[in-house]
């Protein structure tokens, strides 16, 4: 989607009225709702000088028009952080002259106030600076995050963040519009987080909370949490059709009936032959959301969607086969790899009427998902019939949660209090079978299990400002109950009886959260944070009556952040200690227990609008991950990740148009691999150019502009791809090829 005229920088730490990502509220430009406190109550401050529970002044300012002019701030950014103005100053509520006499409304999308150095909110203007054609492109804007799509367009991305190889989600908590994405006890990878159902044009902002320092962060929030807020940018109907290389075709239709960007319906259809053998895919997505005013201070939000895809996967290429000319860089290994995925989801949330400073939100959600995946990473190393695995995972999720915020007076000081309760039940049926490479028939059953996993949680967090200081203290408890029926346990082919085994386990994780803030100025503060995070176990690994062993992480961070209209900056030094860590090598299907591990590093992120029409987001993270006992580096983590997203909008009055140019640059340093080897350095440059005139816009996207021959994934293990060759356990280098230069042209029609 083409960028709108840029607006002053959104304050990542700006307190708002929202309870969680995705909440909206509509207020009139002429009057306040009966529940809304007067402007003098809006005295919150991210630097700790005032309470954080009063509504932000920006919530009281109406949008004079649906789209801001290049010089005017957007509605959500209309007022700088309260820390930058006197606490008792009332925000202006008089609309500009051109809108006098009109009852216009503005919808403010809420974010939690930033209370650690590394929390950041990335808005739509930053997302629009570079090509965003899928979920991988969206995730790459997160500071320090690497999103690798090495097994086709329909499989969950492999994630790397803060020294963690999070595989397909086990160490990064992902949430879209209030819906959890990570799947517990998944057959392919713990915490499997498939974000391919996301329509990039609907992502309004990303709320990034790196580390595990906040009480609302739950299961898999080890390296951090990423929450995506959904909304349609423009009122009306939008058609966007894309044609690109490798027979790429994509159509997105978005309908936004009114002023509220949070009420929309959108559909995406996409398919491509892929940039090489066995990379074709087709997918369809529907997402719809409605924000409803039920009257008397009661409001509701409904979010639903369906997604289905069929995709091929190329597998891996051995480096020695490439060097000997037996394979090309973009070759596929075995033809039967790929899979199908579907996901259906529904969330219903209700915001209860406000009582003074107290605000309460109730949400219920349900998700149905299924995966059938075939892959073969080792060829014929294990069996002469082939090492191909077909995995299936059919899951259902039901959940409830309640969040409550209020402001209390303690020792004559205002205390901001946040409370949360919730529960989630997952029912899963999963299988794993081996198939012949010659005809695809099955010859061995390895997993056939039914799982029930229930997580019940509660948390509390309080923040007390004392002059320039602010203190945060919180805690979280998660109780996990697991039931497993393993249909293949103790199976003896000589008998019909004695098959299958049931077992159950239970455990509790207690986590402490704490933080200290010191305001150097109204816009600059220092932060110290501590938090206990956790990762739930793989249910099939538990024994009868076992105390469910959570993987515990203890994290700490020292940092600073500066807020401003044109410049926002965050920098931190961090460390995470994992008591009993492991990593799962999905290429060979084995779990390696490493004992205690330690991640340390530094990170910095900058968002700026230095000139009119220019938007920039820069970030860099340097990390190290070692086994505490031996000092050996953990494999696969990313030691250096740098990202730059820069966009420029230029009005062209002569032709009554707007020209937009943008680029996204990614640098990933060499990653350690098993057997003391390292991956190649990766540098990618994506660019886009767009011209909009009235209702029409034309955009050119070019990904990997330099046509770099890069490796999206690199691995070291033993394999045998030629069944006639002698078996060998000697490890070899393997890789999956990243995309070459791909150009596409998109025509947008806005009605």
XYZ file of C-alpha atoms in Angstrom:
751
model
C 0.000 0.000 0.000
C 1.212 3.473 -0.822
C 2.249 5.641 2.106
C 0.166 8.541 3.286
C 1.842 11.864 4.074
C 4.084 11.335 7.062
C 3.202 12.514 10.562
C 5.213 13.317 13.678
C 6.695 10.350 15.432
C 4.351 8.252 17.519
C 5.476 8.129 21.090
C 6.301 4.522 21.824
C 5.985 5.199 25.518
C 2.907 7.406 25.302
C 0.261 6.216 27.757
C -3.185 5.648 26.332
C -6.495 4.367 27.412
C -6.113 0.950 25.829
C -5.973 -2.277 27.792
C -4.258 -4.246 25.047
C -3.295 -4.133 21.436
C -6.214 -3.498 19.146
C -8.480 -1.496 21.453
C -10.091 1.587 19.972
C -12.240 4.387 21.286
C -14.167 7.092 19.455
C -14.623 10.565 20.903
C -16.283 13.627 19.463
C -14.278 16.691 18.575
C -17.000 18.872 20.132
C -17.689 17.047 23.390
C -16.473 14.299 25.688
C -18.217 11.105 26.531
C -19.788 11.038 30.006
C -17.243 8.454 31.173
C -14.204 10.441 30.073
C -12.385 12.440 32.779
C -11.610 16.111 32.188
C -8.359 17.081 30.466
C -6.687 17.889 33.776
C -6.641 14.170 34.580
C -4.493 13.361 31.563
C -1.176 13.585 33.349
C 0.505 10.269 32.542
C 4.167 10.192 31.692
C 6.463 7.506 30.322
C 9.329 8.930 32.343
C 7.700 8.302 35.672
C 6.767 11.790 36.820
C 3.016 11.306 36.661
C 0.563 8.389 36.860
C 0.160 6.180 33.823
C -3.511 5.345 34.045
C -5.178 8.580 32.919
C -6.052 8.823 29.229
C -3.521 10.389 26.930
C -4.170 13.945 25.739
C -4.083 12.625 22.210
C -7.335 10.830 22.895
C -9.129 14.155 23.335
C -8.075 15.617 20.008
C -10.258 15.044 16.996
C -9.142 14.515 13.451
C -9.971 17.551 11.370
C -9.997 15.379 8.305
C -9.646 11.713 7.536
C -6.150 12.105 6.071
C -3.632 14.586 7.468
C -1.781 17.042 5.349
C 1.981 16.592 5.054
C 2.518 19.262 7.708
C -0.224 18.214 10.126
C 0.066 15.422 12.645
C -2.139 12.386 12.287
C -4.894 11.911 14.898
C -2.990 9.284 16.846
C 0.068 11.508 16.959
C -1.585 14.857 17.395
C -0.009 15.569 20.765
C 3.503 14.865 21.966
C 4.130 12.724 25.015
C 2.725 14.276 28.196
C 6.248 14.220 29.551
C 7.022 16.997 27.093
C 4.407 19.435 28.421
C 3.265 20.731 31.826
C 1.166 18.130 33.632
C -1.822 20.419 34.093
C -1.927 21.787 30.580
C -5.222 20.945 28.972
C -5.044 19.734 25.377
C -6.785 21.836 22.767
C -10.154 20.501 21.699
C -11.151 23.168 19.192
C -11.076 21.828 15.647
C -9.250 23.730 12.934
C -11.259 26.359 11.079
C -11.867 24.190 8.075
C -13.686 21.634 10.199
C -15.632 24.064 12.430
C -19.231 23.133 12.876
C -18.642 19.515 11.875
C -18.980 16.547 14.195
C -15.915 14.509 13.263
C -14.532 11.621 15.257
C -11.104 10.144 15.683
C -10.183 6.581 16.592
C -7.108 6.187 18.756
C -5.387 2.846 18.759
C -3.958 2.110 22.181
C -0.630 0.716 23.246
C 0.694 -0.096 26.676
C 2.973 2.578 28.103
C 6.623 1.651 27.584
C 8.205 0.697 30.896
C 11.496 -0.798 29.720
C 14.212 0.510 27.450
C 13.627 -1.898 24.569
C 9.858 -1.538 24.133
C 8.989 0.067 20.828
C 5.907 0.647 18.674
C 6.359 0.594 14.901
C 3.582 2.352 13.015
C 2.098 1.954 9.575
C 4.237 4.745 8.127
C 7.362 2.716 8.895
C 5.827 -0.481 7.532
C 5.047 1.342 4.289
C 8.677 2.322 3.627
C 9.682 -1.023 2.064
C 7.978 -3.911 0.247
C 5.718 -5.910 2.577
C 4.219 -8.731 0.559
C 3.956 -11.367 3.311
C 4.354 -11.933 7.034
C 8.123 -12.418 6.728
C 8.488 -8.883 5.351
C 6.441 -7.509 8.253
C 8.477 -9.290 10.926
C 11.806 -8.096 9.546
C 11.125 -4.550 10.741
C 11.280 -5.709 14.397
C 14.637 -4.592 15.860
C 17.085 -7.493 16.067
C 14.667 -10.078 14.670
C 15.595 -12.426 11.821
C 12.672 -14.139 10.073
C 13.797 -16.954 7.791
C 11.440 -18.659 5.332
C 13.598 -21.549 4.207
C 10.956 -24.222 3.647
C 8.366 -22.673 1.375
C 5.728 -19.952 1.571
C 3.305 -21.888 3.764
C 5.500 -23.027 6.646
C 6.045 -20.953 9.790
C 9.111 -18.710 9.709
C 12.225 -19.600 11.682
C 12.890 -16.772 14.136
C 16.100 -15.489 15.734
C 16.090 -12.780 18.411
C 18.485 -11.596 21.139
C 20.813 -14.588 20.835
C 17.950 -17.109 20.765
C 17.349 -19.491 17.903
C 13.607 -19.472 18.469
C 13.031 -22.092 15.770
C 9.428 -21.612 14.639
C 8.340 -19.647 17.711
C 9.442 -21.364 20.913
C 11.155 -18.226 22.273
C 9.098 -15.404 20.727
C 5.494 -14.816 21.762
C 3.378 -13.666 18.818
C -0.083 -12.146 18.989
C -2.256 -10.797 16.165
C -5.165 -8.563 17.089
C -5.454 -10.278 20.483
C -5.301 -13.805 19.032
C -2.363 -15.969 20.168
C -0.325 -17.428 17.322
C 2.087 -19.835 19.078
C 0.854 -23.448 19.233
C 1.743 -25.534 22.283
C 3.317 -29.022 21.993
C 3.286 -28.831 18.194
C 4.551 -31.864 16.274
C 6.981 -29.858 14.130
C 8.375 -27.386 16.652
C 7.504 -26.225 20.158
C 5.618 -22.925 20.078
C 5.032 -23.225 16.319
C 3.891 -19.757 15.184
C 2.542 -19.613 11.639
C 1.855 -15.972 10.758
C 1.220 -16.547 7.050
C -2.497 -15.846 7.536
C -1.675 -12.161 8.062
C -2.578 -9.721 5.283
C 0.313 -7.214 5.446
C -1.859 -4.278 4.383
C -3.909 -4.703 7.572
C -1.042 -4.429 10.050
C -1.440 -0.969 11.573
C 1.404 -1.267 14.061
C 3.734 -3.664 15.837
C 4.167 -3.441 19.590
C 7.512 -5.004 20.415
C 8.463 -5.915 23.988
C 11.897 -7.500 23.892
C 12.968 -9.533 26.883
C 10.568 -10.961 29.479
C 10.218 -7.988 31.835
C 6.449 -7.338 31.754
C 3.789 -9.266 33.630
C 1.437 -9.589 30.636
C 4.045 -11.648 28.729
C 3.134 -15.322 28.798
C 4.214 -18.671 27.396
C 7.124 -18.496 24.907
C 7.923 -14.850 25.789
C 11.575 -15.753 26.369
C 13.353 -13.464 23.902
C 10.366 -11.150 23.598
C 6.787 -10.501 22.521
C 5.483 -9.084 19.229
C 1.876 -7.895 19.040
C 0.296 -6.827 15.767
C -2.568 -4.336 15.720
C -4.934 -4.659 12.759
C -6.812 -1.977 10.855
C -7.643 -0.708 7.387
C -5.895 2.517 6.494
C -8.430 4.249 4.246
C -12.183 4.594 4.326
C -14.028 2.958 1.446
C -13.114 0.063 -0.805
C -9.589 -0.689 -1.986
C -8.511 -3.115 -4.696
C -4.831 -4.005 -5.026
C -3.735 -6.324 -7.822
C -0.137 -7.513 -8.167
C 1.671 -9.192 -11.046
C 5.284 -10.218 -10.677
C 8.085 -12.452 -11.799
C 7.793 -16.239 -11.522
C 4.108 -16.002 -12.358
C 3.256 -14.188 -9.146
C -0.379 -13.105 -8.880
C -2.003 -11.453 -5.878
C -5.285 -9.691 -5.232
C -6.261 -7.912 -2.014
C -9.693 -6.370 -1.455
C -10.260 -4.242 1.646
C -13.511 -2.669 2.813
C -13.625 -0.056 5.567
C -17.190 1.253 5.904
C -16.624 4.182 8.268
C -14.213 6.399 10.155
C -12.931 3.648 12.439
C -9.899 1.851 10.902
C -10.565 -1.048 13.283
C -13.796 -1.963 11.496
C -12.955 -3.663 8.214
C -13.191 -6.763 6.044
C -10.380 -7.912 3.763
C -9.578 -10.859 1.527
C -6.339 -11.943 -0.112
C -5.790 -14.402 -2.952
C -2.231 -15.209 -3.973
C -0.252 -17.765 -5.934
C 3.128 -18.148 -7.580
C 5.305 -20.752 -9.275
C 8.195 -19.711 -7.021
C 11.739 -18.687 -7.934
C 12.929 -22.248 -8.444
C 11.801 -25.893 -8.487
C 9.333 -26.940 -5.789
C 8.556 -23.449 -4.557
C 5.032 -22.928 -5.849
C 2.172 -21.991 -3.563
C -1.404 -20.796 -3.447
C -3.249 -19.232 -0.522
C -6.469 -17.498 0.417
C -7.138 -15.392 3.513
C -10.166 -13.639 4.954
C -9.912 -11.288 7.956
C -12.699 -9.115 9.344
C -13.058 -7.017 12.474
C -15.781 -4.813 13.934
C -15.656 -2.316 16.794
C -19.143 -1.838 18.210
C -20.476 0.863 20.527
C -23.144 -0.868 22.606
C -24.115 2.274 24.498
C -23.904 3.233 28.157
C -20.109 3.069 28.014
C -20.095 -0.554 26.811
C -18.184 -1.479 23.652
C -17.258 -4.684 21.879
C -14.754 -5.946 19.343
C -15.173 -8.992 17.094
C -12.306 -10.366 15.012
C -12.613 -13.412 12.769
C -10.861 -14.998 9.851
C -10.079 -18.060 7.760
C -6.917 -19.056 5.938
C -5.893 -21.959 3.705
C -2.749 -22.683 1.721
C -1.057 -25.393 -0.305
C 2.689 -25.057 -0.795
C 5.748 -26.914 -2.072
C 9.111 -27.045 -0.321
C 12.493 -27.412 -2.078
C 14.383 -29.025 0.776
C 18.133 -28.453 1.057
C 21.160 -28.512 -1.235
C 24.482 -30.036 -0.160
C 27.409 -27.680 -0.674
C 29.574 -30.454 -2.140
C 26.837 -31.263 -4.686
C 26.766 -27.584 -5.699
C 30.547 -27.407 -6.017
C 30.665 -30.632 -8.066
C 27.937 -29.421 -10.423
C 25.461 -32.116 -9.404
C 23.018 -29.454 -8.202
C 22.382 -25.819 -9.005
C 22.024 -23.123 -6.354
C 18.203 -23.161 -6.629
C 17.748 -26.927 -7.035
C 15.186 -28.885 -5.087
C 16.128 -32.097 -3.358
C 13.069 -34.392 -3.300
C 9.749 -33.739 -5.065
C 7.232 -34.755 -2.390
C 8.015 -32.004 0.119
C 5.507 -29.351 1.088
C 2.163 -29.305 2.776
C -1.223 -27.808 3.484
C -2.373 -25.524 6.289
C -5.693 -24.069 7.383
C -6.592 -21.787 10.269
C -9.978 -20.502 11.419
C -10.238 -18.056 14.305
C -12.682 -15.905 16.234
C -12.236 -13.395 19.068
C -14.983 -11.556 20.937
C -14.020 -8.822 23.373
C -16.091 -6.535 25.590
C -14.934 -3.347 27.298
C -17.032 -2.707 30.387
C -18.194 0.798 31.331
C -15.520 2.851 33.030
C -15.772 3.600 36.702
C -13.462 6.488 37.470
C -9.973 5.374 36.450
C -10.929 1.679 36.373
C -11.150 -0.032 33.000
C -11.916 -3.700 32.370
C -11.752 -5.819 29.243
C -13.061 -9.369 28.789
C -12.121 -11.518 25.796
C -12.934 -15.002 24.549
C -11.258 -16.632 21.576
C -11.255 -19.863 19.630
C -8.884 -21.207 16.979
C -8.996 -24.286 14.738
C -5.790 -25.133 12.897
C -4.351 -28.038 10.980
C -1.050 -28.808 9.288
C 0.121 -31.595 7.012
C 3.832 -31.274 6.270
C 6.247 -33.466 4.327
C 10.000 -32.975 4.356
C 13.207 -34.926 3.892
C 16.420 -33.240 5.040
C 18.713 -36.306 5.192
C 17.819 -38.260 2.026
C 18.574 -41.953 2.605
C 20.844 -41.707 5.624
C 18.507 -43.569 8.007
C 16.641 -45.909 5.663
C 17.210 -47.104 2.103
C 13.528 -46.435 1.408
C 14.030 -42.767 2.270
C 13.994 -40.538 5.340
C 10.896 -38.577 4.379
C 8.617 -37.607 7.250
C 4.973 -36.632 7.055
C 3.764 -34.763 10.132
C 0.177 -33.773 10.897
C -1.054 -31.520 13.683
C -4.750 -30.802 14.169
C -5.361 -28.374 16.997
C -8.243 -26.574 18.658
C -7.788 -23.706 21.112
C -10.333 -22.143 23.448
C -9.375 -19.280 25.724
C -10.671 -16.600 28.076
C -8.888 -13.628 29.562
C -9.709 -10.568 31.609
C -7.592 -7.438 32.012
C -8.238 -4.698 34.522
C -6.463 -1.386 34.988
C -7.020 1.240 37.578
C -5.273 3.985 39.490
C -4.936 3.801 43.265
C -3.638 6.229 45.852
C -1.011 4.658 48.115
C 0.910 6.731 50.685
C -0.526 9.823 48.978
C 1.026 8.657 45.703
C -0.782 7.525 42.549
C -0.171 3.859 41.746
C -1.016 2.438 38.322
C -2.236 -1.133 38.714
C -2.717 -3.764 36.014
C -4.300 -7.148 36.724
C -4.877 -10.080 34.392
C -6.506 -13.513 34.562
C -6.863 -16.072 31.819
C -7.082 -19.659 30.725
C -6.399 -21.569 27.549
C -7.211 -25.148 26.587
C -5.570 -26.809 23.598
C -6.716 -30.125 22.161
C -4.272 -31.677 19.695
C -4.091 -34.796 17.550
C -0.721 -35.356 15.919
C 0.966 -38.022 13.833
C 4.362 -38.645 12.319
C 4.984 -41.279 9.654
C 7.806 -42.207 7.294
C 7.122 -42.506 3.578
C 8.929 -44.043 0.633
C 10.547 -41.617 -1.772
C 9.631 -43.835 -4.728
C 5.843 -43.756 -4.372
C 4.998 -41.765 -1.227
C 3.431 -44.695 0.630
C 3.930 -45.031 4.377
C 6.051 -47.758 5.893
C 6.463 -46.709 9.541
C 4.340 -44.981 12.173
C 6.354 -43.014 14.721
C 3.816 -40.783 16.486
C 0.062 -41.092 16.962
C -1.012 -39.093 19.992
C -3.875 -37.097 21.445
C -2.971 -34.252 23.796
C -4.889 -31.922 26.055
C -2.943 -28.999 27.480
C -4.488 -26.405 29.810
C -2.787 -23.228 31.005
C -4.404 -21.035 33.686
C -2.647 -17.798 34.565
C -2.844 -14.668 36.633
C -0.623 -11.628 36.897
C -0.371 -8.278 38.620
C 1.838 -5.280 37.972
C 2.019 -1.953 39.803
C 3.917 1.218 38.997
C 4.649 3.904 41.590
C 6.146 7.290 40.554
C 8.226 9.186 43.114
C 9.413 12.459 41.638
C 11.889 11.658 38.882
C 11.887 8.012 39.939
C 9.325 5.338 39.127
C 9.242 1.790 40.473
C 7.513 -1.180 38.889
C 6.838 -4.482 40.615
C 4.853 -7.423 39.343
C 4.481 -11.153 39.226
C 2.921 -13.884 37.159
C 1.850 -17.467 37.863
C 1.009 -20.074 35.224
C -0.433 -23.490 36.112
C -0.073 -26.127 33.392
C -1.981 -29.395 33.219
C -1.261 -31.962 30.510
C -2.961 -35.187 29.452
C -1.437 -37.452 26.820
C -2.699 -40.584 25.084
C 0.065 -42.212 23.048
C -1.529 -44.778 20.755
C 1.793 -46.310 19.713
C 3.359 -46.732 23.159
C 4.339 -50.314 24.013
C 2.950 -51.550 20.723
C 3.955 -55.120 20.039
C 3.127 -56.400 16.539
C 2.768 -59.956 17.911
C -0.287 -59.036 19.986
C -3.474 -57.063 19.626
C -3.621 -56.045 23.272
C -1.239 -53.952 25.344
C -1.190 -50.983 22.930
C -1.319 -47.338 23.909
C -0.524 -45.501 27.119
C -2.105 -42.571 28.941
C -0.305 -40.203 31.273
C -0.765 -36.793 32.860
C 1.422 -34.120 34.412
C 1.028 -30.836 36.241
C 3.312 -27.930 37.092
C 3.354 -24.274 38.110
C 5.679 -21.507 36.991
C 6.162 -18.471 39.235
C 7.749 -15.399 37.679
C 8.829 -12.070 39.155
C 8.893 -8.781 37.232
C 10.511 -5.531 38.352
C 11.758 -2.262 36.945
C 13.187 1.116 37.919
C 12.978 4.308 35.851
C 14.778 7.613 36.313
C 13.771 10.672 34.273
C 16.839 12.626 33.183
C 14.599 15.155 31.404
C 10.977 15.308 30.348
C 11.823 13.213 27.287
C 14.876 11.178 28.327
C 14.892 8.386 30.913
C 17.041 5.530 32.201
C 15.611 2.054 32.810
C 16.621 -1.073 34.691
C 14.430 -4.149 34.216
C 14.257 -7.732 35.440
C 11.906 -10.544 34.492
C 11.379 -14.298 34.667
C 10.086 -15.812 31.438
C 9.190 -19.370 30.570
C 8.623 -21.878 27.818
C 6.122 -24.722 28.331
C 7.366 -28.275 27.657
C 6.555 -30.673 24.840
C 3.670 -32.701 26.285
C 4.728 -36.032 24.746
C 8.048 -35.833 26.617
C 6.389 -35.909 30.061
C 6.040 -38.980 32.262
C 3.077 -40.026 34.399
C 2.726 -37.745 37.418
C 5.742 -35.645 36.473
C 5.892 -32.056 37.605
C 5.716 -30.303 34.250
C 9.229 -28.852 33.815
C 9.004 -25.342 32.439
C 12.121 -23.942 30.806
C 12.915 -20.930 33.003
C 14.658 -17.786 31.817
C 15.959 -15.016 34.062
C 16.516 -11.796 32.151
C 17.848 -8.350 33.008
C 18.358 -5.150 31.047
C 19.884 -1.710 31.519
C 19.028 0.949 29.002
C 17.792 4.351 28.027
C 15.121 5.809 25.784
C 14.305 9.236 24.421
C 10.906 10.291 23.144
C 10.203 13.141 20.773
C 8.071 14.207 17.849
C 10.869 13.847 15.310
C 13.202 11.443 17.076
C 12.723 8.379 19.258
C 15.699 6.374 20.441
C 16.189 3.241 22.553
C 19.428 1.506 23.601
C 20.028 -1.321 26.061
C 22.452 -3.903 27.396
C 20.730 -7.222 28.099
C 21.351 -10.687 29.445
C 19.273 -13.875 29.723
C 20.160 -16.988 31.675
C 18.296 -20.226 30.879
C 18.563 -22.833 33.624
C 18.068 -26.053 31.642
C 18.100 -25.199 27.972
C 17.835 -27.292 24.836
C 17.648 -26.777 21.117
C 15.773 -28.883 18.615
C 17.469 -29.600 15.314
C 14.476 -29.914 13.030
C 16.619 -31.046 10.095
C 17.335 -34.384 11.776
C 14.511 -34.365 14.322
C 16.606 -34.579 17.485
C 16.575 -32.542 20.696
C 19.948 -31.627 22.190
C 19.981 -30.716 25.880
C 22.669 -28.177 26.684
C 22.167 -27.399 30.383
C 22.513 -23.793 31.514
C 22.992 -21.213 28.757
C 23.646 -17.477 28.739
C 22.741 -14.812 26.189
C 24.192 -11.321 26.383
C 24.211 -8.391 24.016
C 23.482 -4.779 23.173
C 20.756 -3.311 21.012
C 19.710 0.081 19.725
C 16.756 1.337 17.710
C 15.972 4.725 16.228
C 12.825 6.123 14.637
C 13.116 9.525 13.022
C 11.482 12.024 10.724
C 14.392 14.407 10.158
C 12.891 16.152 7.125
C 9.437 16.739 5.779
C 8.243 13.573 4.083
C 11.135 11.416 5.341
C 10.528 8.449 7.656
C 13.329 6.239 8.973
C 13.646 3.303 11.346
C 17.145 2.004 12.112
C 18.143 -0.792 14.474
C 21.109 -3.007 15.326
C 21.581 -5.869 17.772
C 24.800 -7.628 18.730
C 24.360 -10.833 20.754
C 26.280 -13.798 22.069
C 24.926 -17.196 23.178
C 27.041 -19.732 25.046
C 26.780 -22.883 27.140
C 27.724 -21.767 30.653
C 29.642 -24.916 31.601
C 31.859 -25.136 28.526
C 31.761 -21.637 27.048
C 30.923 -23.138 23.654
C 28.754 -21.053 21.344
C 25.237 -22.261 20.720
C 24.576 -23.059 17.061
C 22.445 -21.059 14.659
C 21.820 -17.878 16.699
C 22.386 -14.523 14.952
C 25.307 -12.544 16.487
C 24.691 -9.404 14.405
C 21.419 -8.128 12.991
C 20.994 -4.644 11.514
C 17.983 -3.212 9.707
C 17.207 0.105 8.032
C 13.792 1.158 6.678
C 13.752 4.576 5.024
C 10.947 6.197 3.051
C 10.383 9.542 1.328
C 7.113 11.098 0.164
C 7.194 14.008 -2.303
C 4.045 15.840 -3.405
C 4.052 16.696 -7.126
C 1.642 19.631 -7.432
C 2.135 19.888 -11.189
C 0.418 16.564 -11.771
C -1.581 16.530 -8.523
C 0.189 13.371 -7.357
C 2.403 12.021 -4.588
C 5.644 10.184 -5.297
C 6.852 7.687 -2.687
C 10.271 6.046 -2.572
C 11.485 3.577 0.042
C 14.028 0.942 0.880
C 14.568 -1.821 3.410
C 18.144 -2.941 4.115
C 19.052 -6.060 6.098
C 22.466 -7.173 7.379
C 22.917 -10.524 9.140
C 26.386 -11.433 10.341
C 27.880 -14.945 10.202
C 25.995 -17.349 12.461
C 27.803 -20.161 14.327
C 27.001 -23.641 13.031
C 27.730 -27.067 14.502
C 31.308 -28.365 14.266
C 32.856 -24.883 14.590
C 31.643 -23.660 11.216
C 29.956 -20.359 10.376
C 27.312 -19.275 7.923
C 27.781 -16.646 5.225
C 27.102 -12.968 5.797
C 23.787 -11.799 4.332
C 23.065 -8.324 2.969
C 19.754 -7.625 1.249
C 18.327 -4.473 -0.286
C 14.614 -4.133 -1.090
C 13.219 -1.032 -2.794
C 9.878 0.348 -3.855
C 8.590 3.305 -5.845
C 4.968 4.415 -5.984
C 2.965 7.157 -7.640
C -0.524 8.046 -6.508
C -2.991 10.370 -8.157
C -6.462 10.541 -6.705
C -8.029 7.113 -6.505
C -5.282 5.360 -8.469
C -1.811 4.295 -7.393
C 0.910 2.330 -9.125
C 3.728 0.721 -7.146
C 6.897 -1.100 -8.201
C 8.464 -3.431 -5.621
C 11.880 -5.003 -6.094
C 13.133 -7.457 -3.501
C 16.838 -8.350 -3.369
C 17.681 -5.490 -5.715
C 21.347 -6.496 -5.951
C 20.377 -10.050 -6.936
C 22.531 -11.400 -4.126
C 22.971 -15.161 -4.113
C 22.290 -15.716 -0.429
C 21.530 -18.649 1.801
C 18.334 -18.296 3.809
C 19.245 -21.249 6.015
C 22.561 -23.049 6.559
C 23.059 -26.315 8.423
C 25.747 -28.875 9.192
C 24.797 -32.540 9.599
C 25.259 -35.912 7.872
C 23.101 -36.928 4.941
C 22.989 -39.265 1.944
C 21.046 -37.990 -1.034
C 22.232 -40.679 -3.473
C 20.829 -44.066 -2.377
C 23.536 -45.868 -4.394
C 26.368 -44.222 -2.447
C 27.916 -45.622 0.718
C 26.298 -44.481 3.991
C 28.320 -41.968 5.945
C 27.954 -40.109 9.221
C 30.462 -37.434 8.235
C 28.753 -34.031 8.637
C 28.351 -31.862 5.546
C 27.225 -28.302 4.810
C 23.670 -27.845 3.559
C 21.684 -24.735 2.674
C 18.349 -23.492 1.464
C 18.535 -20.797 -1.186
C 17.150 -17.339 -0.566
C 15.119 -15.550 -3.190
C 16.897 -13.897 -6.148
C 15.837 -10.476 -7.396
C 12.051 -10.426 -7.766
C 10.119 -7.497 -9.222
C 6.373 -6.969 -9.045
C 3.942 -4.256 -10.100
C 0.850 -3.377 -8.067
C -2.138 -1.313 -9.190
C -4.307 0.120 -6.407
C -7.812 1.479 -6.842
C -9.302 3.406 -3.911
C -13.060 3.945 -4.046
